[in-house]
Backbone as a printed PyTorch tensor [residue, N CA C, xyz], in Angstrom:
tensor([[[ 45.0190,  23.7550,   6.1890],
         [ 45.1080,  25.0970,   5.6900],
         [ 44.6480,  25.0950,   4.2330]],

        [[ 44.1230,  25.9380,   4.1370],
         [ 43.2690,  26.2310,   2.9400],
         [ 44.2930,  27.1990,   1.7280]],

        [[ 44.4580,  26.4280,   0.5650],
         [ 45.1070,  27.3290,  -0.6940],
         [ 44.2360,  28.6650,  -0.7390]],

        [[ 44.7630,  29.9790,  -0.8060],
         [ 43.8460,  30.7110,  -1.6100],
         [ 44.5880,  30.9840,  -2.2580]],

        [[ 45.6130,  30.6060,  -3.1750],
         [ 46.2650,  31.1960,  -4.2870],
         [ 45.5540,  30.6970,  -5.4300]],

        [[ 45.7420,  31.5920,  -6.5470],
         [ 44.7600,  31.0880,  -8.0880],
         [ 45.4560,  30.3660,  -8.4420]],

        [[ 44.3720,  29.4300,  -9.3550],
         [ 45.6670,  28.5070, -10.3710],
         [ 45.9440,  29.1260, -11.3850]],

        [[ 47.1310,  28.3610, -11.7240],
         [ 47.9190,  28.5150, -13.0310],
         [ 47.1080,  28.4310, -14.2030]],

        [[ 46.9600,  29.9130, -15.1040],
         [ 46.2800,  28.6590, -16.4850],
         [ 47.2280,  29.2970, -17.5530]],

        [[ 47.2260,  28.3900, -18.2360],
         [ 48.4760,  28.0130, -19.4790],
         [ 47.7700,  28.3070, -20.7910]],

        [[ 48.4810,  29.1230, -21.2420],
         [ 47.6870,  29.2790, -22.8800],
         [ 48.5060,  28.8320, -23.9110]],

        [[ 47.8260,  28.1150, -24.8160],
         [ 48.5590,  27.1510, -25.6600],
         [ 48.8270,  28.0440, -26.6820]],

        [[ 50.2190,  28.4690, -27.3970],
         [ 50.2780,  29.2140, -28.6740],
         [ 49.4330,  28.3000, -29.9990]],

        [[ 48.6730,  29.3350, -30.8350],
         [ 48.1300,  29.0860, -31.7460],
         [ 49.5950,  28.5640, -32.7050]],

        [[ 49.4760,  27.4940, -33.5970],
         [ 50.5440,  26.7440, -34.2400],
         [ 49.7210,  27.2420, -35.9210]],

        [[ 50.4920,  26.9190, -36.9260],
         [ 49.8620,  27.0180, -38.3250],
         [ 49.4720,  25.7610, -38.9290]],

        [[ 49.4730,  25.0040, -38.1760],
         [ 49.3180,  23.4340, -38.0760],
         [ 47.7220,  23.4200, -37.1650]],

        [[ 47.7900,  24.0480, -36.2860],
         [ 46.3110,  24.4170, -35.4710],
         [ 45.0120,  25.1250, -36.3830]],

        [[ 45.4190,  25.4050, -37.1760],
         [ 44.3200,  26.2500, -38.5110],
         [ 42.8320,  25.2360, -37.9810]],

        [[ 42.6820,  24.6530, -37.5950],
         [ 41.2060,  23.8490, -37.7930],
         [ 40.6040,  24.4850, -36.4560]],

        [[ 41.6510,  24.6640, -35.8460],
         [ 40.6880,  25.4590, -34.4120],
         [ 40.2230,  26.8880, -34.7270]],

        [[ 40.7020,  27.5740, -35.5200],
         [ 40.5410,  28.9240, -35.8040],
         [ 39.0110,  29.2510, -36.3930]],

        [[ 38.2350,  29.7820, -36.0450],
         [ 37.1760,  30.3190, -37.3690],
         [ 36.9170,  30.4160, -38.3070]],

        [[ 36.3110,  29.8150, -39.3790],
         [ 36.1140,  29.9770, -40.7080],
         [ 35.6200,  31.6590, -40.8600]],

        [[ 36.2580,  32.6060, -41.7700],
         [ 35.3140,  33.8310, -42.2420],
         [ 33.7390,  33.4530, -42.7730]],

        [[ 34.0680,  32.2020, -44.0050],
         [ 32.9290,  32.0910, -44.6440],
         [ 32.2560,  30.8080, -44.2010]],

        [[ 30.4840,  31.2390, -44.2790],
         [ 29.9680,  29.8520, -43.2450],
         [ 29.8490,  29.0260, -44.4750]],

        [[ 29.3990,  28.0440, -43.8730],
         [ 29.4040,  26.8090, -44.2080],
         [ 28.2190,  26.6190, -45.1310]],

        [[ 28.2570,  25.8670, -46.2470],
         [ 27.0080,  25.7140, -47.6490],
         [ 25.9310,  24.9820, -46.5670]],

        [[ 24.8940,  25.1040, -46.6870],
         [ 23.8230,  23.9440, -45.6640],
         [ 22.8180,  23.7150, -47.0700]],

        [[ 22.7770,  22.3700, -47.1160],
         [ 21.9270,  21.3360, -48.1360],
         [ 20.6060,  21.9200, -47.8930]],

        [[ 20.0450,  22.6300, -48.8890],
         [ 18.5820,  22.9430, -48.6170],
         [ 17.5280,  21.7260, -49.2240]],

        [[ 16.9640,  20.7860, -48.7760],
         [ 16.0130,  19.8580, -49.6150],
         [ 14.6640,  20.6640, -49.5760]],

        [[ 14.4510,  20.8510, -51.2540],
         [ 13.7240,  20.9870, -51.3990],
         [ 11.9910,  19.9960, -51.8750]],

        [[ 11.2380,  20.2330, -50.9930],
         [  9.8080,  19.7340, -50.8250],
         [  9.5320,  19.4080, -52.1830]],

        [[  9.2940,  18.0130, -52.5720],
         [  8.7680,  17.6650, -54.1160],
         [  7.1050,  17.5750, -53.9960]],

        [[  6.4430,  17.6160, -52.6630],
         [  5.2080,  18.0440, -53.1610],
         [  4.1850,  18.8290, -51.7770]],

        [[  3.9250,  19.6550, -52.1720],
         [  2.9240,  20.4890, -52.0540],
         [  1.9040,  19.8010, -50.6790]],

        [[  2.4290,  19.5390, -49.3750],
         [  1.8550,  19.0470, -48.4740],
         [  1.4290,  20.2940, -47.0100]],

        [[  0.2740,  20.0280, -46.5420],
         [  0.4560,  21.4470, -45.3820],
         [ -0.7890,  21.1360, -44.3780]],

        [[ -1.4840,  21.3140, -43.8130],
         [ -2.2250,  21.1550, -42.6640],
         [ -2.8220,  22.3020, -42.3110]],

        [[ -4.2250,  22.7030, -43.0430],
         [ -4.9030,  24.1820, -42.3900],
         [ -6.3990,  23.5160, -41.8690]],

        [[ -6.9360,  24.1930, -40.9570],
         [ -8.1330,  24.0800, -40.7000],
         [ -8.3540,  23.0100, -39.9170]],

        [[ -7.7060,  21.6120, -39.7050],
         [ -7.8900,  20.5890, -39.5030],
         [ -7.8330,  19.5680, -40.6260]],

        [[ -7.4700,  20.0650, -41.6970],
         [ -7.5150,  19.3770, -42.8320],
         [ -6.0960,  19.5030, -43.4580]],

        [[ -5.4100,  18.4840, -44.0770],
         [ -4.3270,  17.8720, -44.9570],
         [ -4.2910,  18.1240, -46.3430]],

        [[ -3.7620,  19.2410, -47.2670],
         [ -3.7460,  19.6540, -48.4400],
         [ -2.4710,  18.5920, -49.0890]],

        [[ -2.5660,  17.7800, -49.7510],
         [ -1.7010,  16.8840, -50.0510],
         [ -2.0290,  16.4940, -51.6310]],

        [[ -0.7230,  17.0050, -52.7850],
         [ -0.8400,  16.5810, -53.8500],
         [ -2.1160,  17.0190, -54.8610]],

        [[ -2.4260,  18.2890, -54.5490],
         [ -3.9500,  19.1590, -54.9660],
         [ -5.0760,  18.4120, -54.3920]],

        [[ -4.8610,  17.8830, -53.6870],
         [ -6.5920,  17.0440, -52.5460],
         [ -6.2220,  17.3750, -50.8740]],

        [[ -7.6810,  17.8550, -51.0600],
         [ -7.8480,  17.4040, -49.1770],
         [ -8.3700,  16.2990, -48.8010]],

        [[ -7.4350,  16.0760, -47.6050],
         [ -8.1050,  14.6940, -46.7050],
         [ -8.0550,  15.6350, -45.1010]],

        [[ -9.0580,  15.0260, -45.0240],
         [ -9.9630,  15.1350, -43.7410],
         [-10.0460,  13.6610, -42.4360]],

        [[-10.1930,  14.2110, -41.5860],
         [-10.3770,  12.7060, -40.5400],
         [-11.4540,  12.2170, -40.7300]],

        [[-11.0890,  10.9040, -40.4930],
         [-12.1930,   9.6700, -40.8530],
         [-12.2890,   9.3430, -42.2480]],

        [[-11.3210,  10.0620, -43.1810],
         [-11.3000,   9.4030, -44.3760],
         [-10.8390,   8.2850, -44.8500]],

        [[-11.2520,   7.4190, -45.6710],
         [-10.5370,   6.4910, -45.9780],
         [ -9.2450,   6.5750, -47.2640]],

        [[ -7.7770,   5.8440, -46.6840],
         [ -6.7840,   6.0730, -47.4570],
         [ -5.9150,   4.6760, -47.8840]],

        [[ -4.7640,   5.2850, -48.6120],
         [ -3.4710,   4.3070, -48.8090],
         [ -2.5400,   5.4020, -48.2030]],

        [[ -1.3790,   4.6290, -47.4740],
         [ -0.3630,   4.7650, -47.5970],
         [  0.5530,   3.8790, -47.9690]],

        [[  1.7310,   4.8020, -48.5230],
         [  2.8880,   3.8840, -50.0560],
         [  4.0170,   4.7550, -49.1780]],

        [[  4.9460,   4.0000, -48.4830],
         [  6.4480,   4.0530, -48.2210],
         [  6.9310,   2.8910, -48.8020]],

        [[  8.4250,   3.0720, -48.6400],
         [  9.3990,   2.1270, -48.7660],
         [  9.5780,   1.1700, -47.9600]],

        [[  9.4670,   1.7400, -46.6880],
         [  9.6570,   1.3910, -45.0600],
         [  8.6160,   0.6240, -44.9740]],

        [[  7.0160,   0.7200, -44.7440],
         [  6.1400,  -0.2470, -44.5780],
         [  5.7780,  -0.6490, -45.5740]],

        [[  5.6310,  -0.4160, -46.7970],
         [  5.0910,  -0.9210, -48.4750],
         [  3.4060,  -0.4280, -48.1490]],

        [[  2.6920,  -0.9740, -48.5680],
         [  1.5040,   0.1420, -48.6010],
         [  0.6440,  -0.3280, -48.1290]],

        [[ -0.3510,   0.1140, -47.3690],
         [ -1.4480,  -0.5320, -46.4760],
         [ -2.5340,   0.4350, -46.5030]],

        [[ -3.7700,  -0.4490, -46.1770],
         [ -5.1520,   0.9920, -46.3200],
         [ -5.0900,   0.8210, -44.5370]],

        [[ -6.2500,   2.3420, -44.6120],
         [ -6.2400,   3.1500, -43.5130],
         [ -7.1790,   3.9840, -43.3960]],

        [[ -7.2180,   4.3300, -41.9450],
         [ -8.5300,   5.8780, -41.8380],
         [ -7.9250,   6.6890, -41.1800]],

        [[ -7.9700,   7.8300, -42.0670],
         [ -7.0550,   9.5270, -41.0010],
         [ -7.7910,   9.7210, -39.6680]],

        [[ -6.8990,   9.2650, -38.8340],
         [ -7.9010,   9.5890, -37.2340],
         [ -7.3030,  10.6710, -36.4830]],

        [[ -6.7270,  11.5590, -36.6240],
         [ -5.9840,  12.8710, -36.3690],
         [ -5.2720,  13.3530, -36.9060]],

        [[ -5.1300,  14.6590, -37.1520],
         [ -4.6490,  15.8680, -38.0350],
         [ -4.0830,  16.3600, -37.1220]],

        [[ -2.1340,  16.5510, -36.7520],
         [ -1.6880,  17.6100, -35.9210],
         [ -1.6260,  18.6410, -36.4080]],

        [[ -0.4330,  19.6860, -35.9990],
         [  0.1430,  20.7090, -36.6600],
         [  1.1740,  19.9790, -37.6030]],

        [[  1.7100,  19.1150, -37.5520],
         [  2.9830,  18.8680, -38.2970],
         [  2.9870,  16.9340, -38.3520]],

        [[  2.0410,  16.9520, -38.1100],
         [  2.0990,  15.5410, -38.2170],
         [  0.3080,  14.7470, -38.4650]],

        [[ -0.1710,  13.2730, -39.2550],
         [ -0.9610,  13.2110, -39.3620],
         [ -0.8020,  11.3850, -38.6600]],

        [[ -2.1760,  11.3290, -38.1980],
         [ -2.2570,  10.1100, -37.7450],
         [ -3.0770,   8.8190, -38.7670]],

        [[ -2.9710,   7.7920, -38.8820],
         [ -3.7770,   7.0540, -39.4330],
         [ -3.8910,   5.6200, -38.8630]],

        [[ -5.0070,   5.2600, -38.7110],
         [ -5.2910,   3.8750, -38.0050],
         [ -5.1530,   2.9340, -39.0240]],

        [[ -4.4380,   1.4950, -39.4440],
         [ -4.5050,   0.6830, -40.5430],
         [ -5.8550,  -0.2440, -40.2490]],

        [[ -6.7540,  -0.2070, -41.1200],
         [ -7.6670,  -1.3190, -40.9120],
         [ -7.2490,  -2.8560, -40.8630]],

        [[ -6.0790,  -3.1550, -41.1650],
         [ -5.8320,  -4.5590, -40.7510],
         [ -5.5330,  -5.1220, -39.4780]],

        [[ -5.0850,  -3.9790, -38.4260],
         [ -4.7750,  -4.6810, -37.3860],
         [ -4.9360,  -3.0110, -36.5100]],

        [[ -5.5360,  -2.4520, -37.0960],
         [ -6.0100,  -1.3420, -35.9540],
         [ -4.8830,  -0.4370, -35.1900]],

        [[ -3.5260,  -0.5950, -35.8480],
         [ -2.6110,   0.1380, -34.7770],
         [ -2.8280,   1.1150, -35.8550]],

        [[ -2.0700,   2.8430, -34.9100],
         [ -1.6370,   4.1380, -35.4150],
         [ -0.3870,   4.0940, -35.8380]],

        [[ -0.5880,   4.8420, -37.1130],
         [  0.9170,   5.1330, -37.7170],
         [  0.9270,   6.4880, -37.9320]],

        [[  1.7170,   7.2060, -37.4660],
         [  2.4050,   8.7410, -37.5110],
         [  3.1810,   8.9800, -38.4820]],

        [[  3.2180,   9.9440, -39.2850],
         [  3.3060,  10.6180, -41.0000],
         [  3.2620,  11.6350, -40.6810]],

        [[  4.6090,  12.0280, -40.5520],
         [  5.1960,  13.7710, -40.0480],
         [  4.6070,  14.3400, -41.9260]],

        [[  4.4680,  15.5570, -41.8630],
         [  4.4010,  16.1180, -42.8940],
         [  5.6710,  16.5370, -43.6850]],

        [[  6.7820,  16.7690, -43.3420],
         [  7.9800,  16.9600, -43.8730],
         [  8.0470,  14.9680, -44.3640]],

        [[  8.0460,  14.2660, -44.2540],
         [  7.7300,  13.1130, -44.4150],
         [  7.0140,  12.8500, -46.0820]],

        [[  5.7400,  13.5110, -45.9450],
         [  5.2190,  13.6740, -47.2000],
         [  5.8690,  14.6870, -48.0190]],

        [[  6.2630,  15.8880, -47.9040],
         [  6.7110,  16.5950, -48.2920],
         [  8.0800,  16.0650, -49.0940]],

        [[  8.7810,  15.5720, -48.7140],
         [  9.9090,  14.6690, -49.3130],
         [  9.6980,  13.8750, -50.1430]],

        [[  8.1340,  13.4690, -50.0870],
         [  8.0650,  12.1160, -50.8540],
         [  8.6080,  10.2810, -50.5140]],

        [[  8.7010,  10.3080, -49.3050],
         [  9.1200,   9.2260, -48.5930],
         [  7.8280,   8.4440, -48.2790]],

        [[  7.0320,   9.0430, -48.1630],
         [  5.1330,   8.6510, -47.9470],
         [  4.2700,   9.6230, -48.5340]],

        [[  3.5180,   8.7600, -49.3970],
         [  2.7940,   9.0580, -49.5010],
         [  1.1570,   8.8590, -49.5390]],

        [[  0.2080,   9.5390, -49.8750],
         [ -1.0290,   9.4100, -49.1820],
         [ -1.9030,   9.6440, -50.4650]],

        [[ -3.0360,   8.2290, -50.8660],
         [ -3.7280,   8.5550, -51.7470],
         [ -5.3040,   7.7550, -51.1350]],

        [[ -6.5410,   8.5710, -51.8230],
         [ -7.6050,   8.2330, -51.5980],
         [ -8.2420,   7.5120, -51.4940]],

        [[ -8.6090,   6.8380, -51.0130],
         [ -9.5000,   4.9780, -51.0170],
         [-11.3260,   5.0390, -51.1240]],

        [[-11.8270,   4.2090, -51.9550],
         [-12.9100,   4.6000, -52.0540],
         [-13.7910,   3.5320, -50.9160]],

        [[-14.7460,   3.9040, -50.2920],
         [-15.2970,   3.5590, -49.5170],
         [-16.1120,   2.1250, -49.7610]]])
């Protein structure tokens, strides 16, 4: 035989000790970081630090994370840039918020 009676549900009284479950009125501060440089992606081209780079250019990149290696821009996304390292030919991906932070950055190599 089959229950069709509902269940029981139990509501817990709110306590003044419970305050953390309740709603804040006022929201919450959110950390805005602001962009230390001037990075963006129009046309197919990378506005970075008052210069454009273009694909197939030759570059440096300077992080912390890899220390600095030369390179050639081999794709331009919307939000991200690609570069091949001439030492061993792999792609490395360099979100633009990335540059924008100043965590990488990207300077010109002469041919």
């Amino acid at each position: 035989m089959i229950n069709k009676e509902k269940p029981m549900l139990f509501k817990k009284p709110i306590l003044e000790h419970d305050h953390f479950m309740l709603p804040t009125s006022q929201p919450q501060p959110q950390q805005q970081q602001e962009s230390l440089y001037d990075a963006r992606i129009e046309d197919g081209k990378l506005y970075y630090d008052k210069r454009w780079f273009h694909r197939g250019q030759s570059v440096y990149i300077d992080s912390k994370e890899t220390g600095k290696f030369s390179g050639v821009v081999s794709a331009l996304g919307t939000s991200e840039i690609y570069v091949r390292k001439t030492t061993d030919h792999t792609k490395i991906r360099v979100h633009l918020s990335l540059l924008q932070k100043g965590k990488y950055t990207i300077r010109r190599r002469s041919t």
